Short mmCIF file of C-alpha atoms and ligand atoms in Angstrom, two decimals:
data_model
loop_
_atom_site.label_atom_id
_atom_site.label_comp_id
_atom_site.label_asym_id
_atom_site.label_seq_id
_atom_site.Cartn_x
_atom_site.Cartn_y
_atom_site.Cartn_z
CA MET A 43 10.03 8.22 -29.20
CA LYS A 44 12.45 10.95 -30.08
CA GLY A 45 15.84 11.12 -28.05
CA LEU A 46 15.40 7.07 -26.38
CA LYS A 47 16.81 5.02 -28.77
CA GLY A 48 20.36 3.83 -27.40
CA LYS A 49 19.72 5.15 -23.94
CA ASN A 50 20.33 2.82 -21.01
CA ALA A 51 17.50 2.62 -18.32
CA LEU A 52 17.34 1.60 -14.70
CA VAL A 53 13.40 0.15 -13.43
CA THR A 54 13.03 -0.62 -10.18
CA GLY A 55 10.43 -3.78 -9.45
CA ALA A 56 10.58 -4.64 -13.12
CA SER A 57 9.85 -8.15 -12.25
CA SER A 58 5.77 -7.44 -12.76
CA GLY A 59 2.85 -4.71 -13.32
CA ILE A 60 3.87 -1.60 -14.47
CA GLY A 61 7.67 -2.12 -13.94
CA ARG A 62 7.54 -4.94 -16.55
CA ALA A 63 5.28 -3.16 -19.05
CA ILE A 64 7.89 -0.06 -18.45
CA ALA A 65 10.43 -2.36 -19.49
CA ILE A 66 9.12 -3.72 -22.23
CA ARG A 67 7.78 -0.71 -23.68
CA LEU A 68 11.23 1.10 -22.98
CA ALA A 69 13.02 -1.86 -25.17
CA GLN A 70 10.34 -1.38 -28.07
CA GLU A 71 11.86 2.67 -27.75
CA GLY A 72 15.14 0.76 -28.82
CA VAL A 73 16.38 1.94 -24.74
CA ASN A 74 18.42 -0.68 -23.09
CA VAL A 75 17.13 -1.80 -19.76
CA ALA A 76 18.22 -3.24 -16.30
CA ILE A 77 15.63 -5.22 -14.84
CA ASN A 78 15.87 -4.73 -11.12
CA TYR A 79 14.35 -7.69 -8.72
CA ARG A 80 13.71 -8.19 -5.39
CA SER A 81 13.03 -11.86 -5.59
CA SER A 82 12.21 -13.36 -8.67
CA PRO A 83 15.16 -13.85 -10.80
CA GLU A 84 12.76 -16.20 -12.96
CA ASP A 85 10.10 -13.26 -12.86
CA ALA A 86 13.09 -11.26 -13.82
CA ALA A 87 13.96 -13.05 -16.83
CA ASP A 88 10.65 -13.70 -17.96
CA THR A 89 10.41 -9.90 -18.53
CA ALA A 90 13.62 -10.17 -20.28
CA GLU A 91 12.68 -12.64 -22.64
CA LYS A 92 9.18 -10.53 -22.95
CA MET A 93 11.48 -7.24 -23.72
CA GLU A 94 13.21 -9.65 -26.32
CA GLN A 95 10.42 -10.84 -27.89
CA ALA A 96 8.27 -7.08 -28.49
CA CYS A 97 11.81 -5.72 -29.59
CA GLY A 98 12.13 -8.78 -31.73
CA GLU A 99 9.12 -7.57 -33.77
CA ILE A 100 10.49 -4.28 -34.20
CA LYS A 101 13.22 -3.90 -37.43
CA GLY A 102 16.62 -2.61 -36.00
CA CYS A 103 15.93 -2.95 -31.93
CA GLY A 104 18.87 -5.18 -30.68
CA VAL A 105 18.23 -3.71 -27.00
CA LYS A 106 20.35 -5.46 -24.22
CA ASP A 107 18.99 -6.28 -20.87
CA LEU A 108 20.54 -6.82 -17.60
CA LEU A 109 19.12 -8.29 -14.34
CA VAL A 110 19.71 -6.93 -11.28
CA GLN A 111 18.80 -7.82 -8.14
CA GLY A 112 18.59 -5.66 -5.07
CA ASP A 113 16.19 -4.15 -2.53
CA VAL A 114 15.58 -0.49 -2.86
CA SER A 115 14.99 0.03 0.82
CA LYS A 116 18.59 -0.72 1.47
CA GLU A 117 21.20 1.28 0.77
CA ASP A 118 23.64 -0.85 0.59
CA ASP A 119 21.80 -2.74 -2.21
CA VAL A 120 20.99 0.67 -4.07
CA SER A 121 24.79 1.60 -4.62
CA GLN A 122 25.50 -2.12 -6.15
CA ILE A 123 22.63 -2.09 -8.13
CA MET A 124 23.95 1.76 -9.55
CA ASP A 125 27.51 0.27 -9.94
CA THR A 126 26.46 -3.22 -12.06
CA VAL A 127 24.01 -1.22 -14.38
CA ILE A 128 26.79 1.64 -15.02
CA ASN A 129 29.93 -1.00 -15.32
CA GLU A 130 27.59 -3.19 -17.94
CA LEU A 131 25.60 -0.79 -19.44
CA GLY A 132 28.06 1.66 -19.29
CA GLY A 133 26.36 4.13 -18.01
CA LEU A 134 22.61 5.27 -17.20
CA ASP A 135 20.35 8.31 -18.60
CA ILE A 136 16.87 7.21 -16.78
CA LEU A 137 15.86 5.31 -13.74
CA ILE A 138 11.88 4.69 -13.15
CA ASN A 139 11.50 4.38 -9.52
CA ASN A 140 8.83 2.22 -9.94
CA ALA A 141 9.57 -0.53 -6.66
CA GLY A 142 6.24 -0.25 -4.39
CA ILE A 143 4.27 -2.24 -1.64
CA GLN A 144 1.31 -1.33 0.18
CA MET A 145 -0.05 -3.08 3.69
CA GLU A 146 -3.96 -2.24 4.36
CA SER A 147 -4.78 -2.05 8.40
CA ALA A 148 -6.81 0.73 10.16
CA ALA A 149 -4.71 3.78 11.17
CA HIS A 150 -5.08 3.37 14.56
CA GLU A 151 -4.29 -0.33 14.39
CA THR A 152 -1.02 -0.01 12.22
CA LYS A 153 2.36 -1.40 13.40
CA ILE A 154 4.80 0.91 13.51
CA GLU A 155 7.25 -1.84 11.58
CA SER A 156 4.44 -2.09 8.85
CA PHE A 157 4.52 1.59 8.28
CA ASP A 158 8.35 1.95 8.52
CA LYS A 159 8.15 -1.40 6.03
CA VAL A 160 6.08 1.04 3.63
CA ILE A 161 7.66 4.13 3.64
CA SER A 162 11.44 2.55 3.05
CA VAL A 163 10.40 0.87 0.06
CA ASN A 164 8.05 3.15 -1.71
CA LEU A 165 9.38 6.48 -0.39
CA ARG A 166 13.12 6.04 0.82
CA GLY A 167 13.75 3.67 -1.88
CA ALA A 168 12.98 6.28 -4.79
CA TYR A 169 15.06 8.53 -2.74
CA ILE A 170 18.46 6.73 -2.53
CA CYS A 171 17.89 5.30 -6.06
CA ALA A 172 17.24 8.89 -7.39
CA ARG A 173 19.99 10.29 -5.01
CA GLU A 174 22.37 7.46 -6.81
CA ALA A 175 21.42 8.51 -10.34
CA ILE A 176 21.46 11.78 -9.71
CA LYS A 177 25.22 11.82 -8.72
CA HIS A 178 26.10 9.58 -11.66
CA PHE A 179 24.14 12.36 -13.72
CA LEU A 180 26.06 15.17 -12.09
CA ASP A 181 29.58 13.08 -12.52
CA GLY A 182 29.00 12.47 -16.30
CA ASN A 183 27.63 16.36 -16.51
CA LYS A 184 24.94 14.32 -19.00
CA LYS A 185 20.99 15.23 -19.09
CA GLY A 186 19.25 12.56 -16.83
CA VAL A 187 15.94 11.38 -16.76
CA ILE A 188 13.94 10.46 -13.42
CA ILE A 189 10.19 9.24 -13.37
CA ASN A 190 8.53 8.38 -9.93
CA ILE A 191 5.91 6.04 -10.16
CA SER A 192 3.79 7.60 -8.00
CA SER A 193 -0.51 6.99 -7.47
CA VAL A 194 -3.76 8.72 -7.26
CA HIS A 195 -2.80 8.35 -4.15
CA GLU A 196 -0.69 11.23 -4.37
CA ILE A 197 -3.41 13.78 -4.05
CA ILE A 198 -6.77 11.04 -2.68
CA PRO A 199 -6.33 10.48 0.99
CA ARG A 200 -6.65 6.18 1.02
CA PRO A 201 -8.30 4.80 4.37
CA CYS A 202 -6.56 1.69 6.23
CA TYR A 203 -3.71 2.44 4.04
CA VAL A 204 -2.59 5.44 5.56
CA SER A 205 1.94 4.54 4.75
CA TYR A 206 0.51 4.04 1.39
CA SER A 207 -1.22 7.67 0.90
CA VAL A 208 1.73 8.81 2.82
CA SER A 209 4.28 7.53 1.09
CA LYS A 210 2.94 8.31 -2.24
CA GLY A 211 1.87 12.18 -0.56
CA GLY A 212 5.71 12.30 -0.03
CA MET A 213 6.70 11.31 -4.01
CA GLY A 214 5.09 14.03 -5.16
CA ASN A 215 7.07 16.43 -2.96
CA LEU A 216 9.99 14.43 -3.98
CA THR A 217 9.48 14.90 -7.70
CA LYS A 218 8.90 18.54 -7.62
CA THR A 219 12.27 19.09 -4.98
CA LEU A 220 14.19 17.35 -7.01
CA ALA A 221 13.03 18.98 -9.98
CA LEU A 222 13.33 22.38 -9.00
CA GLU A 223 16.96 21.61 -7.30
CA TYR A 224 18.58 19.70 -10.89
CA ALA A 225 16.51 21.52 -13.57
CA SER A 226 19.42 23.99 -14.24
CA LYS A 227 21.52 21.06 -14.62
CA GLY A 228 19.64 19.39 -17.18
CA ILE A 229 18.10 16.92 -15.24
CA ARG A 230 14.07 16.60 -15.40
CA VAL A 231 12.55 14.57 -12.36
CA ASN A 232 8.38 13.90 -13.21
CA GLY A 233 5.96 10.96 -11.81
CA ILE A 234 3.03 9.60 -13.20
CA GLY A 235 0.01 8.84 -10.90
CA PRO A 236 -1.59 5.61 -11.83
CA GLY A 237 -5.18 5.21 -10.77
CA ALA A 238 -6.52 1.39 -10.64
CA THR A 239 -4.32 -0.81 -12.83
CA ILE A 240 -4.77 -4.37 -13.75
CA THR A 241 -1.39 -5.54 -11.89
CA PRO A 242 -0.53 -8.07 -9.37
CA ILE A 243 -0.48 -5.57 -6.18
CA ASN A 244 -4.38 -5.83 -7.05
CA GLU A 245 -5.09 -9.49 -6.57
CA ALA A 246 -7.82 -8.61 -4.30
CA TRP A 247 -10.02 -7.60 -6.91
CA ILE A 248 -8.70 -7.73 -10.17
CA ASN A 249 -10.45 -11.73 -10.88
CA ASP A 250 -13.14 -11.34 -8.86
CA PRO A 251 -15.90 -9.74 -11.17
CA GLU A 252 -17.97 -8.42 -8.52
CA GLU A 253 -15.04 -6.97 -6.93
CA LYS A 254 -13.61 -5.50 -10.17
CA ALA A 255 -16.95 -3.96 -10.90
CA ASN A 256 -17.22 -2.24 -7.86
CA VAL A 257 -14.16 -0.69 -7.91
CA GLU A 258 -14.74 0.24 -11.75
CA SER A 259 -17.93 1.37 -10.51
CA HIS A 260 -15.84 4.00 -8.88
CA ILE A 261 -13.89 5.58 -12.35
CA PRO A 262 -15.27 7.88 -14.43
CA MET A 263 -14.47 6.08 -17.64
CA GLY A 264 -15.91 2.79 -15.91
CA ARG A 265 -12.94 0.73 -16.63
CA ALA A 266 -9.51 -0.15 -14.56
CA GLY A 267 -6.84 0.84 -17.04
CA THR A 268 -3.65 -1.59 -18.14
CA SER A 269 0.38 -1.71 -17.00
CA GLU A 270 0.83 -0.50 -20.80
CA GLU A 271 -1.32 2.85 -20.76
CA MET A 272 0.85 3.61 -17.64
CA ALA A 273 4.00 2.56 -19.59
CA ALA A 274 2.87 4.67 -22.45
CA ALA A 275 3.34 7.71 -20.40
CA VAL A 276 6.37 6.67 -19.34
CA ALA A 277 8.23 6.42 -22.59
CA PHE A 278 6.86 10.05 -23.57
CA LEU A 279 8.00 11.59 -19.94
CA ALA A 280 10.79 9.88 -20.71
CA SER A 281 11.49 11.13 -24.27
CA GLU A 282 12.80 14.15 -25.67
CA GLU A 283 9.27 15.04 -26.73
CA ALA A 284 9.06 16.10 -22.80
CA ASP A 285 12.32 18.00 -22.74
CA TYR A 286 10.68 21.10 -21.37
CA ILE A 287 8.58 18.93 -18.70
CA THR A 288 9.98 18.42 -15.12
CA GLY A 289 8.15 18.54 -11.67
CA GLN A 290 5.00 17.30 -13.03
CA THR A 291 2.84 13.73 -11.71
CA LEU A 292 0.98 13.03 -14.74
CA PHE A 293 -2.36 11.23 -13.48
CA ILE A 294 -3.56 8.52 -15.94
CA ASP A 295 -7.09 7.41 -14.05
CA GLY A 296 -9.60 7.04 -16.23
CA GLY A 297 -10.89 10.72 -14.85
CA LEU A 298 -10.55 9.07 -10.87
CA THR A 299 -8.93 12.47 -9.94
CA LEU A 300 -11.58 14.40 -11.17
CA TYR A 301 -13.95 12.85 -8.37
CA HIS A 302 -16.80 10.19 -9.84
CA ASP A 303 -19.31 11.50 -7.22
CA PHE A 304 -19.15 14.94 -8.76
CA SER A 305 -20.30 13.95 -11.81
CA LYS A 306 -23.87 14.69 -10.64
CA PRO A 307 -24.62 18.11 -8.99
CA TRP A 308 -25.33 17.78 -5.78
CA SER A 309 -25.45 21.45 -4.04
CA ALA A 310 -26.73 24.49 -5.60
P1 NAD B 624 3.25 -5.35 -8.52
O1 NAD B 624 3.76 -5.83 -7.62
O2 NAD B 624 3.41 -5.95 -9.51
O3 NAD B 624 4.73 -4.46 -8.69
C1 NAD B 624 5.66 -3.78 -7.70
C2 NAD B 624 7.00 -4.65 -7.98
O4 NAD B 624 7.82 -4.24 -7.08
C3 NAD B 624 6.96 -6.37 -7.60
O5 NAD B 624 8.01 -6.78 -8.95
C4 NAD B 624 7.95 -6.41 -6.01
O6 NAD B 624 8.41 -7.20 -6.66
C5 NAD B 624 8.60 -4.53 -6.26
N1 NAD B 624 9.23 -4.57 -5.00
C6 NAD B 624 8.73 -4.87 -4.00
N2 NAD B 624 9.29 -3.81 -2.95
C7 NAD B 624 10.73 -4.17 -3.12
C8 NAD B 624 12.11 -3.78 -3.03
N3 NAD B 624 12.46 -3.38 -1.56
N4 NAD B 624 12.98 -3.48 -3.83
C9 NAD B 624 13.12 -4.01 -5.02
N5 NAD B 624 11.53 -3.96 -5.50
C10 NAD B 624 10.72 -4.50 -4.66
O7 NAD B 624 2.45 -4.07 -8.82
P2 NAD B 624 2.22 -3.15 -9.49
O8 NAD B 624 1.23 -2.11 -9.58
O9 NAD B 624 3.42 -3.07 -11.01
O10 NAD B 624 2.93 -1.67 -9.08
C11 NAD B 624 3.90 -0.48 -9.50
C12 NAD B 624 3.90 1.12 -8.97
O11 NAD B 624 2.63 1.02 -9.54
C13 NAD B 624 4.03 0.92 -7.22
O12 NAD B 624 5.42 1.42 -7.06
C14 NAD B 624 3.38 0.73 -7.02
O13 NAD B 624 2.52 1.87 -5.87
C15 NAD B 624 1.85 2.09 -8.12
N6 NAD B 624 0.91 2.21 -8.56
C16 NAD B 624 0.06 0.73 -8.66
C17 NAD B 624 -1.38 0.64 -9.28
C18 NAD B 624 -2.16 -0.17 -9.88
O14 NAD B 624 -3.53 -0.16 -9.38
N7 NAD B 624 -1.78 -1.74 -9.70
C19 NAD B 624 -1.85 2.14 -8.89
C20 NAD B 624 -1.08 3.75 -8.36
C21 NAD B 624 0.15 3.38 -8.47
#
């Protein structure tokens, strides 16, 4: 896609799922990718290997990869991640805020520690990474791109996952606020809102045919999405094809945000 070749990206939480697919897709587009991981260097190395394999199929791809350990919810870790990326890759052009967690419990029984944990990774972590990336973009007077991996739960309430719902709702506003604040500086901030996607975060249902069928029965298009489908939209939003798009969350959800229960009229 236009304008991606030779750029440098940081993908947080890129050792699995959607983050891994984004790293691979960006590499296929000629982007050098820093793979952030929190705890598994083996999984991060696996992402790098898959990036190289995918890239090998494309003539003249030749991108660099870099593994960077760090917990996005910790300010010091994020500073270190950014310094490493900037020193090793020579700068940053694209930040993908992908790292995320979820915890299930009824809202009235949720422990404050678990609420804080989810917010600190999904929302605070995305903000800290964005803040550091923006400082770098402004210092270099360069057009930068930030893409937040949000969720359909940016706009659909999610009972028994109050911290997750709130974190993604907040992420929607983070996207819009940063987009407005830095639009005049050439910095674009957008998000994607995945629907139910086949990744490890959904291990509770992806390998259980009955549970999977139940999830898919709520999706107008009748199936869960793939990480690759999410990554394709991220590549577009990061590219110059999307140069006039900022402050938007693109929902990629097989129609989930169209509310399946309203597919047939039930009121006059
Ligand atoms: P996943 O569990 O495979 O990926 C999450 C990644 O974040 C993991 O690699 C994990 O190690 C990393 N991570 C967690 N805490 C971290 C921290 N403190 N610092 C750095 N990395 C950390 O699941 P996924 O589905 O690929 O999730 C990726 C993103 O997509 C998340 O933000 C998630 O909320 C979002 N999302 C997923 C779905 C879905 O159905 N899979 C739907 C909507 C949104």
